[in-house]
Amino acid sequence: MLLATLLVYIGFVALALQKNRHLHVLWPGAELSPADRQALSFVGWTSLSLAAAYLIDQRGIGNGLVEYCAILSGAGLILILQFTYRPRSVLALGFLPSQHPHQHRLKTPDLHSFFAADTMTQHSITRTTFARIPTRHGDFHLYHYLNTEDDKEHLAFVYGAVAGEDVLARVHSECFTGDVMGSLRCDCGEQLNRALALVARAGRGVVIYLRQEGRGIGLEQKLRAYNLQDQGYDTVDANLMLGHGADERRYWLAAAILRDLKIKSVRLLTNNPEKIHALANEGVPVTARVPIEVGLNRENQDYLTTKAVRMNHLLPGIPTSIRRAAEPYVEPA
Amino acid sequence: MKNGFRQSMAWLHTWTGLVVGWVLFFVFVTGNLGRFDGEIDQWMKPEAPVQTASVAQQLSAAQARLQARAQDAERWTVYLTTNRDTPHLRIRSEEPPVNGKRGKRTEEYLDPATAAPLEARATGGGQLLYKMHYALHYMPRSVSDWLIGICSMFMLVAIVSGVITHKKIFADFFTFRPGKGQRSWLDLHAVLAVLTLPFFLMITYSGLIFLVFTLFSSILGSNYGFGEKHRQEFNNELAGREDLLVEPFGTAVPLIDLNNLVAVLDERWGQNQVSTVEVIYPGDANARVRVSRNMESPLRSTDELIFNGTTGELLSEQPASGVAPRNIYETLLGLHESLFAGWTLRWLYFLSGLAGAIIIASGLILWVVKRRPKQIKQKSGPDLGFRLVEGLNVGTIAGLHIAIAAYFLANRLLPLNLPSRVDWEANIMFSVWLLALLYPLIRPIARAWIEQWTLAAAAFLLLPLVNALTTERGLNQSLAAGDWAFAGFDLTCIAAAGIFAAIAIHLQRRAKPATATTHGVIPGIAREANA
C-alpha cells in the first residue's frame, strides 16, 4: 500500500506542476515548454496507472480498486494541504528534483529553512531586473519582481537612494481603470500621481505597485461590482454580494520588496489604517502616516464616503453631512 | 429555475442539497461511526471482554440456548466471533410469518462458556448508532426507508448537478485558498468533493441499491408476490440456493449437533473462517443448515455450504461469485458496508465519510454565507427562512456531536437496572439534539456556534474521564493492556475534542471586534506628518 501511495503522490505532483499556479509556488517564473508539459503529463498518468496496476495485482481487482480510490483521495488531500500551507515540503518529501523544468533559478530545497519557516512568511520574492524611467517628476527606477505566491509582476518605482530609515513610501494596489484610464469612479489615479510627485519632491522614496487589482478581486469582478454600484450598492456591499471580502488585499509582498530595497522603516503615504497595521504586522515599522487626500468629485463622492465610514479610512475632507448616510462595516463572524 | 444549463444545475444543486442537508449530515455522521460499530459495541459493554471461545464451543452454546427458548422458530441465526464485526456471540430467532408479514425476530448475546445470556449492561451499543443511519429512530422501517430513500435520491441529484456546476474541476483540482470568506468555503466544499468523488458516488448509489426493493417493490411483487416470504424466495432463487427452497415437512426430527459440522468446515475453508450459521425449520424433518464464510473482498456474498439439518449431509456448495448481475449487486452492497476492510482501509473509509460530512456541512454553511450580507442589511432583519437555516446549521453541524457524546455518557451514567435502559440512551441523545436545535432561538447565532462547539469539545473530553472513573478499563489500563478497542475509542474522543475546541477557539478569535480605530487616532503610530 505504501508503494502505491508513493506512486499516486508522485503522479499527482507531476500533474499539478503542469499548472503554473502550482509550478510557480516551487519555481517562481519558471516557464514550461510543451515538451515539458507532455513529460509531466506522461510521468503523472504513468505513475497513477502503475499504482492501480500494482494494487490490482497485489490485492485482487475488488480490494485493489477500493484501496486505489482511497489512496487517490488521501494523497490528493495531503498534496493540497502542502501546496496551501507548506509548499516547499512538496520538494522535501522527495519529489525527484531531476524532474524540474529547465530553470536556472532553482534552489535546492533547504530543509533547515523550511522547518524554521513560519507558515505566513514562507513565500518569497526574487528581484529580476530594474531600469531607469524618466518621468515629468524626475528620474525613477522601476524594479521588477517575481514571487512564489502568484504569477504576477509586482513592481517598485524608486526615486533616489532609498536604503535607510524613514523613507517616504506609497504602497499602491493596481487599478487599471483609475491609474491608466483616469476613471473618476475612484481616487486611485490621482493618488498615484500625487504619490509620485511627493516622492520626487522629498528627494527619495518609493512607490510600490502591487498587482492586486480591485482590492484583490481582479478586474473582471471589479467591473461586475461597478454594475452593482450603479444599482445603488456601495463598494463594500457590492464586493460582498459577489462573494468577496470587503478588502482582500495582502501586504507581505510590499514588506518583502521594502526589505529587498533595504528600507528599514517608512513614512507611509496612506489614508488606510489597515494598511499601516498590515505593514507593521509584516515587520516594517511605520514611523509616520502622511495623508494623501485627493480630489472629491460627483462620481467618486459615494465611493470615498464608503471608504471613510465603512472602512475607517482617514478622510477628513469628506463633509460630515455626507458621512451620516453610511454605517460602519464590521467583518462578520 | 434560471436560464442556461449550468445555472439551472447550480440552482438544482443548491436547493436539493439544502432541503435534505441536515438529514444527510446525520446519516453521514452516524453511518461513519458505524465503520467502528463493533469497537463501539465493546466500549459500551465494558463488563464483557472480547470472547475467544472456539467455533465448536460457540455453536454448542448457541444451539443449547436456542433449543431452550426458541424451539418453534422458523429460522435461527448464529453470529460467530470470527471477525471484527462480531465481538460477542450473538443469536437471532425468527418466528414463522403471519399473514405474509415477517415473523417476530429476537436477538440475544450469549456467554459461550455458560450458554446463558451475556452479562452486560443493556445498551444500544454501536449497532443502534449504526442502525440510525438507515432506519433513523422513533419510526417504523416502512417510513424510514422512504425518508432515507428520498433523501439519498436528492443526494444523488446534488452530486451529479454539483459536478456539472463545478466549472474548474481540473484547473482547481489541487487548489485551496484559505482566509477568503465565501471563496474558501467554496474551495473546501469543491476540493473535498472532487477528491472523494468515487467514494461519495459509490456510497450514495449503493445506499439506494439497499432500498431498491422497497422503493420499487413492484419489481419483485409482479413476479413473486409481495411480503417477506416471497422476498426470501426471490433471494434464495437469485443466489441459486435450490436446496433452501423447501417447505417444512411437518414431522419432528431432532436437529444434528451443529458443532459436528466444524470438522467439515475446517477442512474446506481452514479454521475460524465461518461467519454465520443459519438453521431453517429447526426440529423439522426438512431442516436445513446454511453456513457462510467470512468476507474477504467487497463482494458481499460469500462461499456457502448447505447441509441437511437432520443427517448432516452436505447438500450443495455455493461459490461466493455467481451470475454477473448478482455479483454487481452484492459488490455494491459490500462496498457500502466495508465489512471486508482491514484496519488501514477501514480508517480511510472513515476519513472519506468524515470528508462527506464536511462537504455537506460546508454546503449548508455556504448557503448562509452567500446570503448573509444582503440579509443583515434588510431593515426588517433577516428573513425567517434564513434564520431557520442558520439555526438548523448550528444545532446539527455542532449540536449533533454533543448529542452523540450524550449517548455515550448515558451508557456510562444511567443506572444499570433502569427499565428500558436501551430506549433511554437514545431518548437522551435525541433530547440533547433537540435542545441544541432550539438553542439558537435564545442566543445570537455567532455565540451559539462558539458555545456549542465548546460544549461538544467538553463532552468528548469528558468521555475518557468518565470511562476511567466508572470502569476498570480507563485509558492508562487499556493502553498498558493493548486493549485497542477501548484505547482507540478514548483516543478518538480526545482527538475529536481537540478538533471541536480548535474550531471554537478559531471562531472566538474571529468574533472579537476588529481593533477599533477611531478617526484620526491610530494606535502605535506616534505622529502624523506632512510630506
Coordinates of C-alpha atoms in Angstrom, one line a residue, chain B:
Chain B
M1 CA -35.1 27.9 -12.4
K2 CA -32.6 30.1 -14.1
N3 CA -31.7 30.3 -17.8
G4 CA -28.7 28.3 -19.1
F5 CA -27.8 24.8 -18.3
R6 CA -25.1 25.4 -15.8
Q7 CA -27.2 28.0 -13.9
S8 CA -30.1 25.5 -13.8
M9 CA -27.8 22.9 -12.4
A10 CA -26.4 25.3 -9.8
W11 CA -30.0 26.1 -8.7
L12 CA -30.8 22.4 -8.5
H13 CA -27.6 21.7 -6.6
T14 CA -28.3 24.5 -4.1
W15 CA -31.8 23.5 -3.3
T16 CA -31.7 19.7 -3.4
G17 CA -28.7 20.0 -1.1
L18 CA -30.3 22.4 1.3
V19 CA -33.6 20.6 1.7
V20 CA -32.1 17.3 2.8
G21 CA -28.7 18.5 4.1
W22 CA -29.4 18.1 7.8
V23 CA -30.8 14.6 7.4
L24 CA -27.8 13.6 5.3
F25 CA -25.4 15.1 7.8
F26 CA -27.0 12.9 10.5
V27 CA -26.8 9.9 8.1
F28 CA -23.1 10.5 7.3
V29 CA -22.0 11.0 10.9
T30 CA -23.9 8.0 12.4
G31 CA -23.1 5.8 9.4
N32 CA -19.5 6.8 9.6
L33 CA -19.4 5.8 13.3
G34 CA -20.8 2.5 12.1
R35 CA -17.4 1.8 10.5
F36 CA -16.4 1.0 14.0
D37 CA -19.7 -0.3 15.3
G38 CA -18.0 -3.5 16.7
E39 CA -15.5 -1.5 18.6
I40 CA -18.1 0.9 19.9
D41 CA -20.2 -2.1 21.0
Q42 CA -17.2 -3.3 23.0
W43 CA -16.8 0.1 24.6
M44 CA -20.4 0.3 25.5
K45 CA -20.3 -3.1 27.2
P46 CA -17.2 -2.7 29.4
E47 CA -18.1 -5.8 31.5
A48 CA -17.8 -8.1 28.6
P49 CA -14.3 -8.7 27.3
V50 CA -13.9 -9.9 23.7
Q51 CA -14.7 -13.6 23.5
T52 CA -12.2 -16.1 22.3
A53 CA -14.1 -19.4 22.6
S54 CA -13.7 -22.0 19.8
V55 CA -16.2 -22.2 17.0
A56 CA -17.4 -25.6 18.3
Q57 CA -18.0 -24.3 21.8
Q58 CA -19.9 -21.3 20.4
L59 CA -22.1 -23.5 18.3
S60 CA -22.9 -25.8 21.2
A61 CA -23.8 -22.9 23.4
A62 CA -25.9 -21.2 20.8
Q63 CA -27.8 -24.4 20.0
A64 CA -28.5 -25.2 23.6
R65 CA -29.8 -21.7 24.2
L66 CA -32.0 -21.6 21.0
Q67 CA -33.4 -25.1 21.7
A68 CA -34.4 -24.0 25.2
R69 CA -36.1 -20.8 24.2
A70 CA -36.9 -20.7 20.5
Q71 CA -38.0 -24.2 19.6
D72 CA -40.9 -23.0 17.5
A73 CA -39.0 -20.5 15.5
E74 CA -38.8 -20.9 11.7
R75 CA -35.2 -19.7 11.5
W76 CA -32.2 -19.4 13.8
T77 CA -29.1 -17.5 13.0
V78 CA -25.8 -17.7 14.9
Y79 CA -23.2 -14.9 14.5
L80 CA -19.8 -16.2 15.4
T81 CA -16.9 -14.1 16.9
T82 CA -14.6 -15.0 14.0
N83 CA -14.5 -11.4 12.6
R84 CA -14.1 -7.9 14.0
D85 CA -17.8 -7.1 13.3
T86 CA -18.9 -9.6 16.0
P87 CA -17.1 -9.1 19.3
H88 CA -19.7 -11.1 21.2
L89 CA -21.5 -14.3 20.3
R90 CA -25.0 -13.3 19.0
I91 CA -28.1 -15.4 18.2
R92 CA -31.3 -14.5 16.5
S93 CA -34.5 -16.4 16.1
E94 CA -37.4 -15.6 13.8
E95 CA -40.9 -16.8 14.2
P96 CA -42.9 -18.0 11.1
P97 CA -44.5 -15.2 9.1
V98 CA -48.0 -14.2 10.0
N99 CA -50.3 -13.1 7.1
G100 CA -47.3 -12.6 4.8
K101 CA -45.5 -10.3 7.2
R102 CA -42.2 -11.2 8.6
G103 CA -42.3 -13.1 11.9
K104 CA -41.0 -11.6 15.2
R105 CA -37.3 -11.5 15.5
T106 CA -35.5 -11.9 18.8
E107 CA -31.8 -11.2 19.3
E108 CA -29.6 -12.1 22.2
Y109 CA -25.9 -12.0 23.2
L110 CA -24.5 -15.1 24.8
D111 CA -21.7 -16.2 27.0
P112 CA -20.3 -19.2 25.2
A113 CA -18.9 -20.7 28.4
T114 CA -22.3 -21.0 30.1
A115 CA -24.8 -20.8 27.2
A116 CA -26.5 -18.1 29.3
P117 CA -27.3 -14.6 28.1
L118 CA -24.2 -12.4 28.2
E119 CA -23.9 -10.5 31.5
A120 CA -23.5 -6.9 30.4
R121 CA -25.4 -3.7 30.7
A122 CA -28.4 -3.1 28.5
T123 CA -27.2 -0.8 25.7
G124 CA -28.0 0.0 22.1
G125 CA -24.3 0.0 21.5
G126 CA -22.6 0.9 18.3
Q127 CA -25.2 -1.2 16.5
L128 CA -28.0 1.2 17.3
L129 CA -26.0 4.2 16.3
Y130 CA -25.1 2.4 13.1
K131 CA -28.7 1.4 12.5
M132 CA -29.9 5.0 12.9
H133 CA -28.1 5.9 9.7
Y134 CA -30.5 3.9 7.6
A135 CA -33.5 3.3 9.9
L136 CA -33.5 6.7 11.8
H137 CA -35.3 6.3 15.1
Y138 CA -38.8 6.5 16.6
M139 CA -40.4 5.3 13.3
P140 CA -41.2 2.1 11.6
R141 CA -38.9 0.9 8.7
S142 CA -41.8 1.4 6.2
V143 CA -41.5 5.2 6.9
S144 CA -37.8 5.5 7.4
D145 CA -37.0 3.5 4.3
W146 CA -38.9 6.0 2.2
L147 CA -37.4 9.0 4.0
I148 CA -33.9 7.8 3.6
G149 CA -34.7 6.7 0.0
I150 CA -35.9 10.1 -0.9
C151 CA -33.0 11.9 0.8
S152 CA -30.5 9.6 -0.9
M153 CA -32.1 10.4 -4.3
F154 CA -31.8 14.1 -3.6
M155 CA -28.2 13.5 -2.7
L156 CA -27.5 11.7 -5.9
V157 CA -29.1 14.6 -7.8
A158 CA -27.0 17.1 -5.8
I159 CA -23.8 15.1 -6.6
V160 CA -24.4 15.0 -10.3
S161 CA -25.6 18.6 -10.6
G162 CA -22.6 19.6 -8.4
V163 CA -20.2 18.0 -10.8
I164 CA -21.8 19.8 -13.7
T165 CA -21.8 23.1 -11.9
H166 CA -18.1 22.9 -10.9
K167 CA -16.5 24.9 -13.7
K168 CA -12.9 24.3 -13.0
I169 CA -12.8 20.7 -11.9
F170 CA -9.3 20.1 -13.3
A171 CA -7.9 23.6 -13.1
D172 CA -8.7 23.8 -9.4
F173 CA -8.0 20.2 -8.6
F174 CA -5.3 20.9 -6.1
T175 CA -6.4 24.4 -5.1
F176 CA -7.5 25.6 -1.7
R177 CA -7.4 29.3 -0.9
P178 CA -7.9 29.8 2.9
G179 CA -8.9 33.1 4.6
K180 CA -11.0 34.5 1.8
G181 CA -14.5 34.1 3.1
Q182 CA -17.0 32.6 0.8
R183 CA -14.3 31.7 -1.7
S184 CA -12.6 29.5 0.9
W185 CA -15.8 27.7 1.8
L186 CA -16.5 27.0 -1.8
D187 CA -12.9 25.7 -2.3
L188 CA -13.3 23.5 0.7
H189 CA -16.6 22.2 -0.5
A190 CA -15.4 21.5 -4.0
V191 CA -11.9 20.2 -3.3
L192 CA -13.1 17.6 -0.8
A193 CA -16.0 16.6 -3.1
V194 CA -13.7 16.2 -6.1
L195 CA -11.1 14.2 -4.1
T196 CA -13.7 11.8 -2.6
L197 CA -16.0 11.7 -5.6
P198 CA -15.6 8.0 -6.2
F199 CA -16.5 7.3 -2.5
F200 CA -19.3 9.8 -2.5
L201 CA -20.9 8.5 -5.6
M202 CA -20.5 4.9 -4.5
I203 CA -21.9 5.3 -1.0
T204 CA -24.9 7.2 -2.2
Y205 CA -25.7 5.0 -5.2
S206 CA -25.2 1.8 -3.2
G207 CA -27.2 3.2 -0.4
L208 CA -30.1 3.5 -2.8
I209 CA -29.5 0.0 -4.0
F210 CA -30.1 -1.3 -0.5
L211 CA -33.6 0.1 -0.7
V212 CA -34.3 -0.9 -4.3
F213 CA -36.9 -3.5 -3.4
T214 CA -38.7 -1.1 -1.1
L215 CA -38.6 1.8 -3.5
F216 CA -39.5 -0.3 -6.4
S217 CA -41.5 -3.1 -4.7
S218 CA -43.3 -3.9 -7.9
I219 CA -40.2 -5.3 -9.5
L220 CA -40.4 -8.3 -7.1
G221 CA -44.1 -8.2 -6.5
S222 CA -45.1 -8.6 -10.0
N223 CA -43.3 -11.9 -10.3
Y224 CA -43.0 -13.3 -6.8
G225 CA -45.9 -11.7 -4.9
F226 CA -45.4 -9.2 -2.0
G227 CA -44.4 -9.9 1.5
E228 CA -41.3 -11.2 3.4
K229 CA -41.8 -14.8 2.5
H230 CA -41.7 -14.1 -1.2
R231 CA -38.7 -11.9 -0.8
Q232 CA -36.9 -14.8 0.8
E233 CA -37.9 -17.0 -2.0
F234 CA -36.6 -14.5 -4.5
N235 CA -33.3 -14.1 -2.6
N236 CA -32.8 -17.9 -2.5
E237 CA -33.6 -18.3 -6.1
L238 CA -31.3 -15.4 -7.1
A239 CA -28.5 -16.9 -5.1
G240 CA -29.2 -20.3 -6.7
R241 CA -29.9 -21.9 -3.3
E242 CA -32.4 -24.5 -4.6
D243 CA -31.7 -26.6 -1.5
L244 CA -33.2 -24.0 0.7
L245 CA -36.4 -23.7 -1.3
V246 CA -38.2 -26.3 0.8
E247 CA -41.4 -26.2 2.8
P248 CA -41.4 -27.6 6.4
F249 CA -42.2 -31.4 6.2
G250 CA -44.3 -31.3 9.4
T251 CA -42.7 -34.3 11.2
A252 CA -40.4 -33.6 14.2
V253 CA -36.9 -34.9 13.7
P254 CA -34.1 -33.7 16.1
L255 CA -31.6 -31.3 14.6
I256 CA -28.0 -32.6 14.4
D257 CA -25.3 -31.2 16.8
L258 CA -24.1 -28.1 14.9
N259 CA -20.6 -28.5 16.2
N260 CA -20.3 -31.8 14.3
L261 CA -20.1 -29.7 11.2
V262 CA -16.9 -28.0 12.4
A263 CA -14.6 -30.7 11.1
V264 CA -16.0 -30.4 7.6
L265 CA -15.9 -26.7 7.6
D266 CA -12.3 -26.6 8.9
E267 CA -11.2 -29.0 6.2
R268 CA -12.8 -27.0 3.4
W269 CA -12.1 -23.4 4.5
G270 CA -9.5 -23.6 7.2
Q271 CA -10.0 -22.7 10.9
N272 CA -12.2 -19.9 12.1
Q273 CA -13.5 -19.0 8.6
V274 CA -17.2 -19.3 9.4
S275 CA -19.1 -16.1 10.0
T276 CA -22.7 -17.3 10.4
V277 CA -24.7 -20.5 10.8
E278 CA -28.3 -20.3 9.8
V279 CA -30.8 -23.1 10.6
I280 CA -34.1 -23.2 8.7
Y281 CA -37.0 -25.2 10.2
P282 CA -35.1 -26.4 13.2
G283 CA -36.6 -29.6 14.6
D284 CA -38.4 -30.4 11.3
A285 CA -37.6 -33.3 9.0
N286 CA -36.8 -30.8 6.3
A287 CA -34.4 -28.8 8.4
R288 CA -31.5 -27.1 6.5
V289 CA -28.3 -25.6 7.8
R290 CA -26.7 -22.8 5.8
V291 CA -23.1 -21.9 6.7
S292 CA -21.5 -18.8 5.4
R293 CA -17.8 -17.9 5.2
N294 CA -16.2 -14.7 6.3
M295 CA -16.0 -12.0 3.6
E296 CA -12.6 -11.3 2.0
S297 CA -13.4 -8.8 -0.8
P298 CA -16.0 -6.2 -1.5
L299 CA -18.2 -8.9 -2.9
R300 CA -20.7 -9.3 -0.1
S301 CA -21.9 -12.7 -1.0
T302 CA -19.6 -15.4 0.4
D303 CA -18.9 -19.1 -0.1
E304 CA -21.8 -21.1 1.4
L305 CA -22.4 -24.7 2.3
I306 CA -25.9 -26.1 2.7
F307 CA -26.4 -29.2 4.9
N308 CA -29.3 -31.4 5.6
G309 CA -30.2 -30.5 9.2
T310 CA -31.2 -34.0 10.3
T311 CA -28.4 -36.0 8.8
G312 CA -25.5 -33.5 8.4
E313 CA -25.1 -34.5 4.8
L314 CA -23.6 -31.8 2.6
L315 CA -26.3 -30.9 0.0
S316 CA -24.7 -28.2 -2.0
E317 CA -21.9 -25.7 -2.2
Q318 CA -22.4 -22.1 -3.3
P319 CA -19.4 -20.2 -4.5
A320 CA -19.2 -16.5 -3.4
S321 CA -19.3 -15.3 -7.0
G322 CA -22.4 -16.1 -9.1
V323 CA -24.0 -14.6 -12.2
A324 CA -22.7 -11.2 -13.1
P325 CA -25.8 -9.0 -12.2
R326 CA -25.9 -10.6 -8.8
N327 CA -22.1 -10.0 -8.4
I328 CA -22.6 -6.4 -9.2
Y329 CA -25.4 -6.1 -6.8
E330 CA -23.5 -7.8 -4.0
T331 CA -20.3 -5.9 -4.7
L332 CA -22.2 -2.5 -4.4
L333 CA -23.6 -3.6 -1.1
G334 CA -20.3 -4.9 0.1
L335 CA -18.5 -1.7 -0.9
H336 CA -21.1 0.2 1.1
E337 CA -20.8 -1.9 4.3
S338 CA -17.0 -2.3 4.1
L339 CA -17.1 -5.4 6.3
F340 CA -14.2 -6.8 4.2
A341 CA -11.9 -3.8 5.0
G342 CA -8.8 -4.3 7.2
W343 CA -7.6 -1.6 9.6
T344 CA -5.9 0.8 7.1
L345 CA -8.7 0.7 4.6
R346 CA -11.3 1.0 7.4
W347 CA -9.7 4.2 8.6
L348 CA -9.6 5.5 5.0
Y349 CA -13.3 4.7 4.8
F350 CA -13.8 6.6 8.0
L351 CA -11.8 9.6 6.7
S352 CA -13.8 9.6 3.4
G353 CA -17.0 9.6 5.4
L354 CA -15.7 12.5 7.5
A355 CA -15.0 14.3 4.3
G356 CA -18.5 13.6 3.2
A357 CA -19.9 15.1 6.5
I358 CA -17.6 18.2 5.9
I359 CA -18.8 18.5 2.3
I360 CA -22.5 18.5 3.5
A361 CA -21.8 20.9 6.4
S362 CA -19.8 23.3 4.2
G363 CA -22.5 23.3 1.6
L364 CA -25.1 24.2 4.3
I365 CA -22.8 26.9 5.6
L366 CA -22.1 28.3 2.1
W367 CA -25.9 28.8 1.6
V368 CA -25.8 31.1 4.7
V369 CA -22.5 32.9 4.0
K370 CA -23.6 33.7 0.5
R371 CA -26.9 35.3 1.6
R372 CA -25.7 37.0 4.8
P373 CA -24.5 40.3 3.5
K374 CA -27.9 41.0 1.9
Q375 CA -29.9 39.6 4.8
I376 CA -28.2 41.6 7.6
K377 CA -28.8 44.8 5.7
Q378 CA -32.6 44.3 5.5
K379 CA -34.4 46.8 7.5
S380 CA -36.8 44.2 9.0
G381 CA -33.9 41.9 9.9
P382 CA -33.1 38.6 8.2
D383 CA -35.9 36.5 6.8
L384 CA -37.4 33.7 8.9
G385 CA -36.2 31.1 6.4
F386 CA -32.6 32.4 6.6
R387 CA -32.7 32.3 10.4
L388 CA -34.2 28.8 10.3
V389 CA -31.3 27.6 8.2
E390 CA -28.7 29.3 10.4
G391 CA -30.3 27.7 13.5
L392 CA -30.6 24.2 12.0
N393 CA -26.9 24.5 10.9
V394 CA -25.7 25.3 14.4
G395 CA -28.0 22.7 16.0
T396 CA -27.0 20.0 13.6
I397 CA -23.4 20.6 12.5
A398 CA -22.2 21.3 16.1
G399 CA -25.2 20.1 18.1
L400 CA -25.3 16.5 16.8
H401 CA -21.8 15.9 18.2
I402 CA -23.0 16.9 21.6
A403 CA -25.9 14.6 21.3
I404 CA -23.7 11.7 20.3
A405 CA -21.4 12.4 23.3
A406 CA -24.5 12.4 25.4
Y407 CA -25.5 8.9 24.1
F408 CA -22.1 7.6 25.1
L409 CA -22.2 9.4 28.5
A410 CA -25.7 7.9 29.1
N411 CA -24.3 4.5 28.6
R412 CA -21.9 5.0 31.5
L413 CA -24.0 7.1 33.8
L414 CA -27.6 5.7 33.6
P415 CA -28.4 3.3 36.5
L416 CA -27.7 -0.3 35.3
N417 CA -31.1 -1.6 36.4
L418 CA -33.1 1.2 34.8
P419 CA -36.0 -0.3 32.9
S420 CA -35.9 0.2 29.1
R421 CA -32.3 1.4 29.5
V422 CA -31.7 1.0 25.8
D423 CA -34.5 3.3 25.0
W424 CA -33.3 5.9 27.4
E425 CA -29.8 6.1 25.9
A426 CA -31.4 7.0 22.6
N427 CA -34.0 9.3 24.3
I428 CA -31.2 11.3 25.9
M429 CA -29.3 11.5 22.6
F430 CA -32.3 12.9 20.8
S431 CA -33.4 15.2 23.7
V432 CA -29.9 16.8 23.7
W433 CA -30.1 17.2 19.9
L434 CA -33.5 18.9 20.2
L435 CA -32.1 21.3 22.8
A436 CA -29.2 22.1 20.6
L437 CA -31.6 22.8 17.7
L438 CA -33.7 25.1 19.9
Y439 CA -30.6 26.8 21.5
P440 CA -30.1 29.4 18.6
L441 CA -33.6 30.8 19.5
I442 CA -32.2 32.3 22.7
R443 CA -28.6 33.1 21.6
P444 CA -27.1 35.2 18.9
I445 CA -26.0 32.9 16.1
A446 CA -22.3 33.6 16.3
R447 CA -22.3 32.9 20.1
A448 CA -24.4 29.8 19.6
W449 CA -21.7 28.4 17.2
I450 CA -18.9 29.0 19.7
E451 CA -20.8 27.7 22.7
Q452 CA -22.0 24.5 21.0
W453 CA -18.5 23.7 19.7
T454 CA -17.1 24.3 23.2
L455 CA -19.8 22.1 24.7
A456 CA -19.1 19.4 22.1
A457 CA -15.3 19.6 23.0
A458 CA -16.0 19.4 26.7
A459 CA -18.4 16.5 26.3
F460 CA -16.0 14.4 24.3
L461 CA -13.2 15.2 26.7
L462 CA -15.4 14.1 29.5
L463 CA -15.9 10.6 27.9
P464 CA -12.5 9.1 28.6
L465 CA -12.6 10.6 32.1
V466 CA -16.0 9.1 32.9
N467 CA -14.9 5.9 31.4
A468 CA -11.8 5.8 33.6
L469 CA -13.9 6.6 36.7
T470 CA -16.7 4.1 36.1
T471 CA -14.8 1.1 34.6
E472 CA -11.6 -0.8 35.1
R473 CA -10.7 -0.1 31.5
G474 CA -9.6 3.5 31.6
L475 CA -7.0 4.8 29.1
N476 CA -4.0 4.1 31.2
Q477 CA -5.1 0.5 31.7
S478 CA -6.3 -0.1 28.1
L479 CA -3.0 1.3 26.7
A480 CA -1.0 -0.9 29.0
A481 CA -3.1 -4.0 28.3
G482 CA -3.1 -3.4 24.5
D483 CA -6.9 -3.2 24.7
W484 CA -7.2 -1.4 21.4
A485 CA -11.0 -1.1 21.2
F486 CA -11.0 0.9 24.4
A487 CA -7.8 2.8 23.9
G488 CA -8.9 3.6 20.3
F489 CA -12.3 4.9 21.5
D490 CA -10.8 7.1 24.2
L491 CA -8.1 8.5 22.0
T492 CA -10.6 9.2 19.2
C493 CA -12.7 11.1 21.7
I494 CA -9.8 13.2 22.8
A495 CA -8.9 13.9 19.1
A496 CA -12.5 14.9 18.4
A497 CA -12.5 17.1 21.5
G498 CA -9.3 18.7 20.2
I499 CA -10.8 19.4 16.8
F500 CA -14.0 20.9 18.2
A501 CA -12.0 23.0 20.7
A502 CA -9.8 24.3 17.8
I503 CA -13.0 25.3 15.9
A504 CA -14.4 27.1 18.9
I505 CA -11.1 29.0 19.6
H506 CA -10.8 29.9 15.9
L507 CA -14.4 31.3 15.9
Q508 CA -13.8 33.1 19.2
R509 CA -10.8 34.9 17.9
R510 CA -12.6 36.0 14.8
A511 CA -15.6 37.1 16.8
K512 CA -13.5 39.7 18.7
P513 CA -14.4 43.1 17.1
A514 CA -11.7 44.3 14.8
T515 CA -9.3 46.7 16.6
A516 CA -11.3 49.8 17.0
T517 CA -9.8 52.7 15.1
T518 CA -11.4 56.0 15.8
H519 CA -10.9 58.6 13.2
G520 CA -7.5 60.3 13.4
V521 CA -6.1 58.2 16.2
I522 CA -4.1 55.2 15.1
P523 CA -2.6 53.0 17.8
G524 CA 1.1 52.5 17.5
I525 CA 1.7 55.5 15.3
A526 CA 3.3 58.4 17.1
R527 CA 2.6 61.2 14.8
E528 CA 1.0 62.4 11.6
A529 CA 3.4 64.0 9.2
N530 CA 3.4 66.0 6.1
A531 CA 5.5 65.2 3.0

